[in-house]
Tab-separated table of C-alpha atoms and ligand atoms in Angstrom:
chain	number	residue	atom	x	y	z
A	2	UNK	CA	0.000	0.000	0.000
A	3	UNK	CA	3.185	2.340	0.868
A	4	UNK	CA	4.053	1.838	-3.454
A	5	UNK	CA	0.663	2.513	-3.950
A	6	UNK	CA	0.646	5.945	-2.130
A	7	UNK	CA	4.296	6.859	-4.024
A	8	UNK	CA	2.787	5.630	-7.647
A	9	UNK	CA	-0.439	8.204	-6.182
A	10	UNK	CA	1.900	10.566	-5.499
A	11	UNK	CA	3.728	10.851	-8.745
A	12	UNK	CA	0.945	10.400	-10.599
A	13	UNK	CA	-0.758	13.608	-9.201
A	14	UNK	CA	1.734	15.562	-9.201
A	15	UNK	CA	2.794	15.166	-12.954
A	16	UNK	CA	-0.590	15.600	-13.759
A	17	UNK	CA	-1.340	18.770	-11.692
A	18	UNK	CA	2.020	19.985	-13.424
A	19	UNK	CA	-0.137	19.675	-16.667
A	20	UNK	CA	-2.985	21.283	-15.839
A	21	UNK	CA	-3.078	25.094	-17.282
A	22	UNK	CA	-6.606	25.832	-17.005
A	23	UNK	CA	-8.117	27.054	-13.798
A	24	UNK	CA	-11.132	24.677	-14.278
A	25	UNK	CA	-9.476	21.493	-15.125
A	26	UNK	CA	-7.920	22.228	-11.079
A	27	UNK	CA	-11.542	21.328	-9.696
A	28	UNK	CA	-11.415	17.640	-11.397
A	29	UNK	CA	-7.689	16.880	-10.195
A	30	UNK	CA	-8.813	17.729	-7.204
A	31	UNK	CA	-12.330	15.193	-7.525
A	32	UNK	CA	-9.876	13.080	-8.818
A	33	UNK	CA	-7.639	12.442	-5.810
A	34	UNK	CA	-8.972	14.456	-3.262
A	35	UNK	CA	-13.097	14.164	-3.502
A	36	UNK	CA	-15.054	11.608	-1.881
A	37	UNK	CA	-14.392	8.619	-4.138
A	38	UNK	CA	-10.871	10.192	-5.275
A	39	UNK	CA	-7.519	7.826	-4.703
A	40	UNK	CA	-6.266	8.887	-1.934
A	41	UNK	CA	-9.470	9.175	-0.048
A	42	UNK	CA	-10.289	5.631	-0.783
A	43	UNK	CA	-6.974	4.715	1.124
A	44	UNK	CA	-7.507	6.850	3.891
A	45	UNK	CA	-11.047	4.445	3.887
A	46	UNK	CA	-9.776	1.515	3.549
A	47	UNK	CA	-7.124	1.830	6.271
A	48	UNK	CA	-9.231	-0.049	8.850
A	49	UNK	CA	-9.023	-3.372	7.298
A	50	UNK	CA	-5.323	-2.970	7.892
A	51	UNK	CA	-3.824	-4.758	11.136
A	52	UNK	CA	-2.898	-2.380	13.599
A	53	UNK	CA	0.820	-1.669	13.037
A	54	UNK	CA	0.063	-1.055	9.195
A	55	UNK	CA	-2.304	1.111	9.341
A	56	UNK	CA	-0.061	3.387	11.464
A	57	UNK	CA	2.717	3.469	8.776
A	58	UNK	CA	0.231	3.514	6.128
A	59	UNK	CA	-2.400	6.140	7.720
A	60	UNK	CA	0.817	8.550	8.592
A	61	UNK	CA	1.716	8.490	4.606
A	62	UNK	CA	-1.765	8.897	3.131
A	63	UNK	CA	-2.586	11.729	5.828
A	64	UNK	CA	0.955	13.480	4.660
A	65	UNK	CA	-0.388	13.093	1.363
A	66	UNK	CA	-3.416	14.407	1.448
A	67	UNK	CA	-1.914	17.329	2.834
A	68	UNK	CA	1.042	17.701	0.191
A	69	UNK	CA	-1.810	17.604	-2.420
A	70	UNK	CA	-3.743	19.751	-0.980
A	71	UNK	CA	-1.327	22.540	-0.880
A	72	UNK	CA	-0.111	21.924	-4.210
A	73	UNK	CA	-3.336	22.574	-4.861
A	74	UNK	CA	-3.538	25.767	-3.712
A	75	UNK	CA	-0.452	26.877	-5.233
A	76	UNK	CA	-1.670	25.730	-9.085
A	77	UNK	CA	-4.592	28.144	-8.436
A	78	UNK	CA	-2.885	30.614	-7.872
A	79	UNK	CA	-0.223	30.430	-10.162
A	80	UNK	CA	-3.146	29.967	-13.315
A	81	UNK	CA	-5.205	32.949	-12.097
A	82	UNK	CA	-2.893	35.082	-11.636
A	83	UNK	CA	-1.125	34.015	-15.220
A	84	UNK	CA	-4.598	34.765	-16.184
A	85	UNK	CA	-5.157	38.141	-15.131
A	86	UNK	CA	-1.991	39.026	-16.980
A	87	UNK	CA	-2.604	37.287	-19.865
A	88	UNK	CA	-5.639	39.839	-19.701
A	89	UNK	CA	-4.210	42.726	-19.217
A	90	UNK	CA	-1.526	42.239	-21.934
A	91	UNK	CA	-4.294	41.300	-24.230
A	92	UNK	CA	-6.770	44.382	-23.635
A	93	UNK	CA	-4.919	47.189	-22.277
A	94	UNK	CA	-6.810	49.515	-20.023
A	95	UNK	CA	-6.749	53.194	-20.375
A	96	UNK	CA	-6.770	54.738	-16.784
A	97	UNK	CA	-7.339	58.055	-17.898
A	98	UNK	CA	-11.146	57.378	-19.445
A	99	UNK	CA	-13.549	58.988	-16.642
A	100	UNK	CA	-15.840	56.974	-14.824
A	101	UNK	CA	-19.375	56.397	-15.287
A	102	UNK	CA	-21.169	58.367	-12.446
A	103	UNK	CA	-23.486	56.697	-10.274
A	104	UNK	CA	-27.017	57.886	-9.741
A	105	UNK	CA	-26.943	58.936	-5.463
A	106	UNK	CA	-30.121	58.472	-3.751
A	107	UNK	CA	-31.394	60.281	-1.159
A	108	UNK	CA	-34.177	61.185	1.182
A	109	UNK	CA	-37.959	61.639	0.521
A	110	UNK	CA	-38.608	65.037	1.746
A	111	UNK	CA	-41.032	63.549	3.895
A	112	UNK	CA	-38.662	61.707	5.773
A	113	UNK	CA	-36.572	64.259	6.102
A	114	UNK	CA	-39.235	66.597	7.264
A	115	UNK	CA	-40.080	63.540	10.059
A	116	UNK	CA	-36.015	63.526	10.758
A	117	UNK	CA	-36.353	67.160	11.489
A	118	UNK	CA	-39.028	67.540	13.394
A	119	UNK	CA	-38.306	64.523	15.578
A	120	UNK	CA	-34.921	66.326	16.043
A	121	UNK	CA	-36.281	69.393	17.557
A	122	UNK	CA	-38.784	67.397	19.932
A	123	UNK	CA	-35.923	65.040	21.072
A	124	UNK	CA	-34.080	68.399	22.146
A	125	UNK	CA	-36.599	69.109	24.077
A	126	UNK	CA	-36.222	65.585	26.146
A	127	UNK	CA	-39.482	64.318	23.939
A	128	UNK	CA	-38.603	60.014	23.468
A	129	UNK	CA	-39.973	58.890	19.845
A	130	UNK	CA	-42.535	55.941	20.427
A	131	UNK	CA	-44.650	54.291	17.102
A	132	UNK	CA	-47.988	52.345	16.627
A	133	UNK	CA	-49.677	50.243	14.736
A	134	UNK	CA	-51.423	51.632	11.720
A	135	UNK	CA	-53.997	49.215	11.708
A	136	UNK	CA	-56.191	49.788	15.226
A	137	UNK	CA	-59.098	49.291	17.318
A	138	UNK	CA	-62.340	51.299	17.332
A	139	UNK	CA	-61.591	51.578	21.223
A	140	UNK	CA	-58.287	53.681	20.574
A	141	UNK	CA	-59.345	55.902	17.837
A	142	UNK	CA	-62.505	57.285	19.258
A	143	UNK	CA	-63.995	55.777	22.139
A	144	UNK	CA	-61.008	56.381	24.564
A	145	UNK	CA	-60.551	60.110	23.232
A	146	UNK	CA	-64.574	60.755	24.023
A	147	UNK	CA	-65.507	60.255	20.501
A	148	UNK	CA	-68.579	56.849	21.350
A	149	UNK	CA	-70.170	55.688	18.654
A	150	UNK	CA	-72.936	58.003	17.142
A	151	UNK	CA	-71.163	61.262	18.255
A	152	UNK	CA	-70.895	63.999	15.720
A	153	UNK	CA	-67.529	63.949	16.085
A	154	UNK	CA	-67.108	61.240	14.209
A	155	UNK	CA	-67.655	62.602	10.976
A	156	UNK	CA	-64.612	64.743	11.483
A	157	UNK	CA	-62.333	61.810	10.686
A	158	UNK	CA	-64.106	59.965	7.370
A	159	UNK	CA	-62.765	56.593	8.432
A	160	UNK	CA	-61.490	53.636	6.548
A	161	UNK	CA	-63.056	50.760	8.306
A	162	UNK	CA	-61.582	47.223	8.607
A	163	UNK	CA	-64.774	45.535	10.104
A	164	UNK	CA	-68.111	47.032	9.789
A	165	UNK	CA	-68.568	50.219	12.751
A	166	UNK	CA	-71.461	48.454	13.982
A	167	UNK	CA	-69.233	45.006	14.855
A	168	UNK	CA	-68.601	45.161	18.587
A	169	UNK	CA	-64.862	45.379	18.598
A	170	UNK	CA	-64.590	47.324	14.678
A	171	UNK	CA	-60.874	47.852	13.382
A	172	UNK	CA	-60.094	50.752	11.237
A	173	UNK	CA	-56.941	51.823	9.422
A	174	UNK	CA	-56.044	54.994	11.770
A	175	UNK	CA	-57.081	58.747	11.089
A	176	UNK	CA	-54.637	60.076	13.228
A	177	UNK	CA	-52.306	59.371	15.647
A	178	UNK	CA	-54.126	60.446	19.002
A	179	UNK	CA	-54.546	57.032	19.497
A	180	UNK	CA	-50.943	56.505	20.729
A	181	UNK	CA	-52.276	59.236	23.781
A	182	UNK	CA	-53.931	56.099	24.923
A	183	UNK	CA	-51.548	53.133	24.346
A	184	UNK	CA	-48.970	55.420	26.092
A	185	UNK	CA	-51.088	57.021	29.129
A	186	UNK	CA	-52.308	53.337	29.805
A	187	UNK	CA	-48.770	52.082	30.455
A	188	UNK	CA	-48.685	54.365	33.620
A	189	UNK	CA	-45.778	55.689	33.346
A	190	UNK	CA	-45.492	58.999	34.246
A	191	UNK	CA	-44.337	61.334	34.136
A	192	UNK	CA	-44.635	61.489	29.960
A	193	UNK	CA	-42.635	63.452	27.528
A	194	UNK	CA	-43.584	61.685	23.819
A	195	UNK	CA	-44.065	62.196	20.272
A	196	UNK	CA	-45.405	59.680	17.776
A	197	UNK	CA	-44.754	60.136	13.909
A	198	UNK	CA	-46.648	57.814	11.266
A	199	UNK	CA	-48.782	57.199	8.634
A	200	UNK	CA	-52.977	58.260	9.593
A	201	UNK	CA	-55.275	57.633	6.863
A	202	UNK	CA	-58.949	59.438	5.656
A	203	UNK	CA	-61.521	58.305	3.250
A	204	UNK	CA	-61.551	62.148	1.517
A	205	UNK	CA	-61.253	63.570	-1.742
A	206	UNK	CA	-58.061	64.956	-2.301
A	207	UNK	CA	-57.272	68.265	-3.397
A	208	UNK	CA	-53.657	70.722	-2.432
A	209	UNK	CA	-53.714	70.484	0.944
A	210	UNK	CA	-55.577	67.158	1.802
A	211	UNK	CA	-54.174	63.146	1.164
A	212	UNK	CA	-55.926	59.876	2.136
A	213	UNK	CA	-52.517	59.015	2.923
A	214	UNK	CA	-50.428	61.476	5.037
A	215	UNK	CA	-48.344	62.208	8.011
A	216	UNK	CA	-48.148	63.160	11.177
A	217	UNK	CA	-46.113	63.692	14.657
A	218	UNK	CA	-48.577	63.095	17.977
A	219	UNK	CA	-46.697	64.862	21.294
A	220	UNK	CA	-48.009	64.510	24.618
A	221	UNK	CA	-47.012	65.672	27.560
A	222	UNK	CA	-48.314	64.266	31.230
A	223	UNK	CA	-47.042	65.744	34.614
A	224	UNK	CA	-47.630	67.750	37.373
A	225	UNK	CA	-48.798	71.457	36.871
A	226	UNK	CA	-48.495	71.315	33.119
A	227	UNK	CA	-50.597	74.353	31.755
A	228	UNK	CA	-51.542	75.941	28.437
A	229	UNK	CA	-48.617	77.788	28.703
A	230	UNK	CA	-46.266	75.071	28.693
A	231	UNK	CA	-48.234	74.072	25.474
A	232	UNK	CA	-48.132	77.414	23.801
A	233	UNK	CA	-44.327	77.932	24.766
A	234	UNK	CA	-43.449	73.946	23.131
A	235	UNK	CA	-45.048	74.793	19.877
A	236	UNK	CA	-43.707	78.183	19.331
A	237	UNK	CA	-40.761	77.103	20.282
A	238	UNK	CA	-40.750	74.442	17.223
A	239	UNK	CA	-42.663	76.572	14.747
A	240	UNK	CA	-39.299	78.900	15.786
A	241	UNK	CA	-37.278	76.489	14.732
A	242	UNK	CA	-38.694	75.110	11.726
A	243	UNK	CA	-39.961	78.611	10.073
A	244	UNK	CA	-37.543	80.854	11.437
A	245	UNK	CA	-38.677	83.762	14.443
A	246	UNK	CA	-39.951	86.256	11.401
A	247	UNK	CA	-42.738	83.822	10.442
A	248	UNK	CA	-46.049	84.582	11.889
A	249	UNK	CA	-48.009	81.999	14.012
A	250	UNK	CA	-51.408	81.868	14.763
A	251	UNK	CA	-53.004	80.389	17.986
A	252	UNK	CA	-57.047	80.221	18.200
A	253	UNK	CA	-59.564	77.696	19.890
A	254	UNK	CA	-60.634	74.811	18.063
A	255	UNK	CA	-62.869	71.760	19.140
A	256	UNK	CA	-61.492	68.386	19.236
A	257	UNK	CA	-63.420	66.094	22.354
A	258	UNK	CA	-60.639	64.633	23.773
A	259	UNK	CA	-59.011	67.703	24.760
A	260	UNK	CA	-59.909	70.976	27.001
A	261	UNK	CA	-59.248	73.405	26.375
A	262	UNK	CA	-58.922	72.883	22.361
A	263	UNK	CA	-56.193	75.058	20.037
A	264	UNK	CA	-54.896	74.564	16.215
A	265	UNK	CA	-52.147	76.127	15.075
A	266	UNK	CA	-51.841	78.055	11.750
A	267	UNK	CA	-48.139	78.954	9.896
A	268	UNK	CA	-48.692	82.442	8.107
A	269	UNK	CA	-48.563	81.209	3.699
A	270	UNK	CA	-45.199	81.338	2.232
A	271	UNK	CA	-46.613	81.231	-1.139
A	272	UNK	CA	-48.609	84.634	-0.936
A	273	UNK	CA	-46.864	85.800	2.194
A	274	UNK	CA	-50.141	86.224	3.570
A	275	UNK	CA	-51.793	87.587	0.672
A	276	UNK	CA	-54.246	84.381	0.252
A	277	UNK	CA	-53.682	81.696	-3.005
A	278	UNK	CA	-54.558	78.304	-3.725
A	279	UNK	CA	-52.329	76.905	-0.970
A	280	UNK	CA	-54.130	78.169	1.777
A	281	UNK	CA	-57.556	78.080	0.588
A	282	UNK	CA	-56.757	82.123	-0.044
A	283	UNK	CA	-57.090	82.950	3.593
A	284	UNK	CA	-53.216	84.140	3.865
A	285	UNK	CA	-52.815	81.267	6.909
A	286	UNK	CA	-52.009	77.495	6.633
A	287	UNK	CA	-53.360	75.438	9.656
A	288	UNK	CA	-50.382	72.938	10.840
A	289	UNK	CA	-51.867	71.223	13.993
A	290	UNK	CA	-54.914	70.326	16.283
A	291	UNK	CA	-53.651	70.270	20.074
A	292	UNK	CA	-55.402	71.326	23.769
A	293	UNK	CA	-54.925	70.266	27.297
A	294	UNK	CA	-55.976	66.506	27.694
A	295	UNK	CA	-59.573	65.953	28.906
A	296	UNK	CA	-59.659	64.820	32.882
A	297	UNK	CA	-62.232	62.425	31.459
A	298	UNK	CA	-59.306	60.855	29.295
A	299	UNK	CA	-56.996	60.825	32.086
A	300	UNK	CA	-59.159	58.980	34.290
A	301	UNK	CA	-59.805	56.461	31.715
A	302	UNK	CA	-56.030	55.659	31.567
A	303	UNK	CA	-56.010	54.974	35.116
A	304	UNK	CA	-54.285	58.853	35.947
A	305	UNK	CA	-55.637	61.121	38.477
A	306	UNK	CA	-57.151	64.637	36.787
A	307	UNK	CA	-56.410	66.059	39.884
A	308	UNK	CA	-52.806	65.314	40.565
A	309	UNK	CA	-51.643	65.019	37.155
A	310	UNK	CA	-52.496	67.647	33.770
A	311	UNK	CA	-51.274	67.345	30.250
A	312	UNK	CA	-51.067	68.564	26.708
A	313	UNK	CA	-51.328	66.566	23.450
A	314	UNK	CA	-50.648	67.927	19.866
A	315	UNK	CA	-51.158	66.078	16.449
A	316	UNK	CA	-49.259	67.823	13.279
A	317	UNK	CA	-49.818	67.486	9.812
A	318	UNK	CA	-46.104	66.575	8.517
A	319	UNK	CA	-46.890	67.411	4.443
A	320	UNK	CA	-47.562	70.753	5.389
A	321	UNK	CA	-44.265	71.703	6.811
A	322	UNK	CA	-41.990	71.504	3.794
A	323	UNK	CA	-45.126	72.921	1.834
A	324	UNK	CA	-44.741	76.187	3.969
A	325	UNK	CA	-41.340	75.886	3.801
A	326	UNK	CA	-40.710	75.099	0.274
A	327	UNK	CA	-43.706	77.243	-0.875
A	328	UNK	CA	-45.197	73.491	-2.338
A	329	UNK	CA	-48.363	74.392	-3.443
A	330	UNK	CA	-49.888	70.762	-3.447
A	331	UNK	CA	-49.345	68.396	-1.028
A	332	UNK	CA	-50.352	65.560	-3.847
A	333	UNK	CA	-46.882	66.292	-5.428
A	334	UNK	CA	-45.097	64.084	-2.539
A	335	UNK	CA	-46.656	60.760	-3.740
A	336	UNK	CA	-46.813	61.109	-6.977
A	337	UNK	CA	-43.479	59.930	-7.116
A	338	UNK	CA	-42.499	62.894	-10.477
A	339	UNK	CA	-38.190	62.394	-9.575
A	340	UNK	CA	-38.252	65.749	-11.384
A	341	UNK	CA	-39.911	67.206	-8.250
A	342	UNK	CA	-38.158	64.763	-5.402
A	343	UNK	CA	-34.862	65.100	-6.673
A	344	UNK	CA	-35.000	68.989	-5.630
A	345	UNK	CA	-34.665	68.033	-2.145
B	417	FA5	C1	-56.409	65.645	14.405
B	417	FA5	O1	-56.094	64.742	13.641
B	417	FA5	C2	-56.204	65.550	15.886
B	417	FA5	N1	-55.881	64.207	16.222
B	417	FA5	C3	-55.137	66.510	16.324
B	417	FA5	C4	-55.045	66.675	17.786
B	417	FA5	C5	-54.111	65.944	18.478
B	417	FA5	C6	-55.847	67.567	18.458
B	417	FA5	C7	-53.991	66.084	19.876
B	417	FA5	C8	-55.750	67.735	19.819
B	417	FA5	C9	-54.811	66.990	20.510
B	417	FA5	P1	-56.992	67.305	12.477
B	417	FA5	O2	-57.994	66.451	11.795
B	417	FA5	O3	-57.228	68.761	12.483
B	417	FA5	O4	-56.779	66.845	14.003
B	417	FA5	O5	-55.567	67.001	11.825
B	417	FA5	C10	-54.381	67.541	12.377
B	417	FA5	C11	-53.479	68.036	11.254
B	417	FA5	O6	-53.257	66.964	10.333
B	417	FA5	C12	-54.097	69.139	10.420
B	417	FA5	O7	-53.827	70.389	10.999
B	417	FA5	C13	-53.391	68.974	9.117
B	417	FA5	O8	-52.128	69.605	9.158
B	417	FA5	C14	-53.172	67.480	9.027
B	417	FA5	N2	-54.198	66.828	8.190
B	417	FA5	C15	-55.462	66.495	8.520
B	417	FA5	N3	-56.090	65.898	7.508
B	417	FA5	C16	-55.197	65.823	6.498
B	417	FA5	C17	-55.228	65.309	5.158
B	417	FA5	N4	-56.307	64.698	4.665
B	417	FA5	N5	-54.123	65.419	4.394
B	417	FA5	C18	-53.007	66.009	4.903
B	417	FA5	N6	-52.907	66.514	6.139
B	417	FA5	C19	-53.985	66.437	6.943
């Protein structure tokens, strides 16, 4: 068996000395090295040997093995790199040609707008928390004091999962007050949180409305929080996002789960206040519904109306880079025109 493994040995070798393609490297290697190969089949049959033989025997087809295998190695090599030269002397390369430039992407505005304004919120010790898109009847209007039947409702034309009448109806969101809920019910207080995602409205569109659209929920749960601290937190970001020239405009509005109710209007970059399509030519573009959360929405989170207080905002995100950017429709962000997203 000994003259078997040196009559291997040659044998290999002279062949692999042959071999000048990189491919025919693969089938030496099936040859003597693969499962059925000759020197595996040696290595196999070594237990039939008596002991003292199979020493000698196993020690030589083990050092084999190993020879071959680095000879192996060293073929490779030696074809592909006589290759690669073989290449380059055949089709010389001229370094000096300029490159073919590769398209960058970047950011839908949108996202960056969400970046942004997450930014400023998380300066102000605000954590970012999400939810689901897809939620309960219970967390959309029941727990904000919108029951079933209340006028309120129409407010938000809904996109219902299961019919409104079903006992436990799902809906695709139409805002993202609902996360005042999930996050009050956890109990822990005190609460400094804003919520962006996707809310969704069965509406027509037109410049300023989307079924599909943005926006950021804060809220805000402690002691002695007032409308003040409310007022001060959103001037504060309309500061930073439009600049301290830009007028803002701060009136009651109605929304049930909150008492008092505010919304929140940016003064029309397109018309500088003049009125134009964009803001439904009333010089103002309305940004956010907000108020002091309802005691009555507080208790039902299991918080104490009269220990604890708290504000709760919910921004449209389109209509930031609109006032911005002077975009005078927000349908321009979906329609997916790179001519228009590549500006940003
Ligand atoms: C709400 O959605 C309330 N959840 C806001 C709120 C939160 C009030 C917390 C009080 C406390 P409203 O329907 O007004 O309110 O929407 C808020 C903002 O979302 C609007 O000011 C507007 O900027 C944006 N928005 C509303 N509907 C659309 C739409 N169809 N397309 C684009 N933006 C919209």
């Amino acid at each position: 068996m000994l003259r078997q493994l040196d009559e291997i040995r040659l044998d290999a070798l002279n062949e692999l000395a042959q071999v000048d393609e990189v491919e025919e490297v693969e089938a030496w290697r099936v040859r003597y090295l693969g499962k059925k190969g000759n020197v595996t089949r040696i290595l196999r049959s070594l237990a039939s040997l008596p002991l003292d033989q199979r020493k000698l025997v196993g020690a030589q087809a083990n050092a084999l093995k190993e020879e071959l295998q680095l000879s192996l190695v060293d073929r490779r090599k030696f074809l592909e790199e006589t290759h690669l030269r073989l290449t380059a002397d055949r089709r010389r390369l001229d370094i000096t040609l300029p490159g073919r430039p590769v398209p960058v992407g970047r950011f839908h505005p949108i996202t960056r707008s969400l970046e942004e304004i997450c930014g400023v919120f998380k300066n102000m010790g605000f954590q970012v928390l999400e939810g689901p898109q897809v939620e309960w009847d219970y967390y959309n209007f029941e727990a904000l004091n919108i029951p079933r039947d209340h006028p309120a409702r129409d407010m938000f034309a809904t996109l219902w999962i299961d019919s409104e009448t079903s006992g436990k109806a799902r809906l695709l969101r139409t805002h993202t007050s609902p996360m005042q809920i999930r996050i009050m019910e956890k109990g822990c207080l005190p609460i400094r949180a804003i919520v962006p995602g996707r809310a969704y409205r069965y509406e027509a569109t037109d410049a300023t409305h989307e079924s599909m659209f943005y926006q950021v929920e804060g809220l805000a749960v402690d002691k002695d929080i007032t409308l003040a601290d409310l007022k001060g937190t959103l001037f504060e970001f309309c500061h930073c996002l439009f600049g301290k020239e830009r007028k803002i405009r701060f009136r009651c509005d109605y929304f049930p789960f909150v008492e008092p109710g505010v919304e929140v209007a940016v003064e029309c970059l397109s018309c500088g206040g003049e009125g134009c399509r964009l803001c439904g030519h009333s010089g103002w573009l309305e940004i956010l519904g907000a108020g002091m959360v309802h005691p009555d929405v507080l208790q039902r989170c299991g918080i104490d109306p009269e220990e604890y207080t708290g504000f709760a905002f919910g921004m449209g995100v389109e209509r930031i880079p609109m006032l911005r950017y002077g975009i005078d429709d927000i349908r321009l962000f979906y329609a997916n025109d790179l001519r228009f997203l590549k500006q940003f």
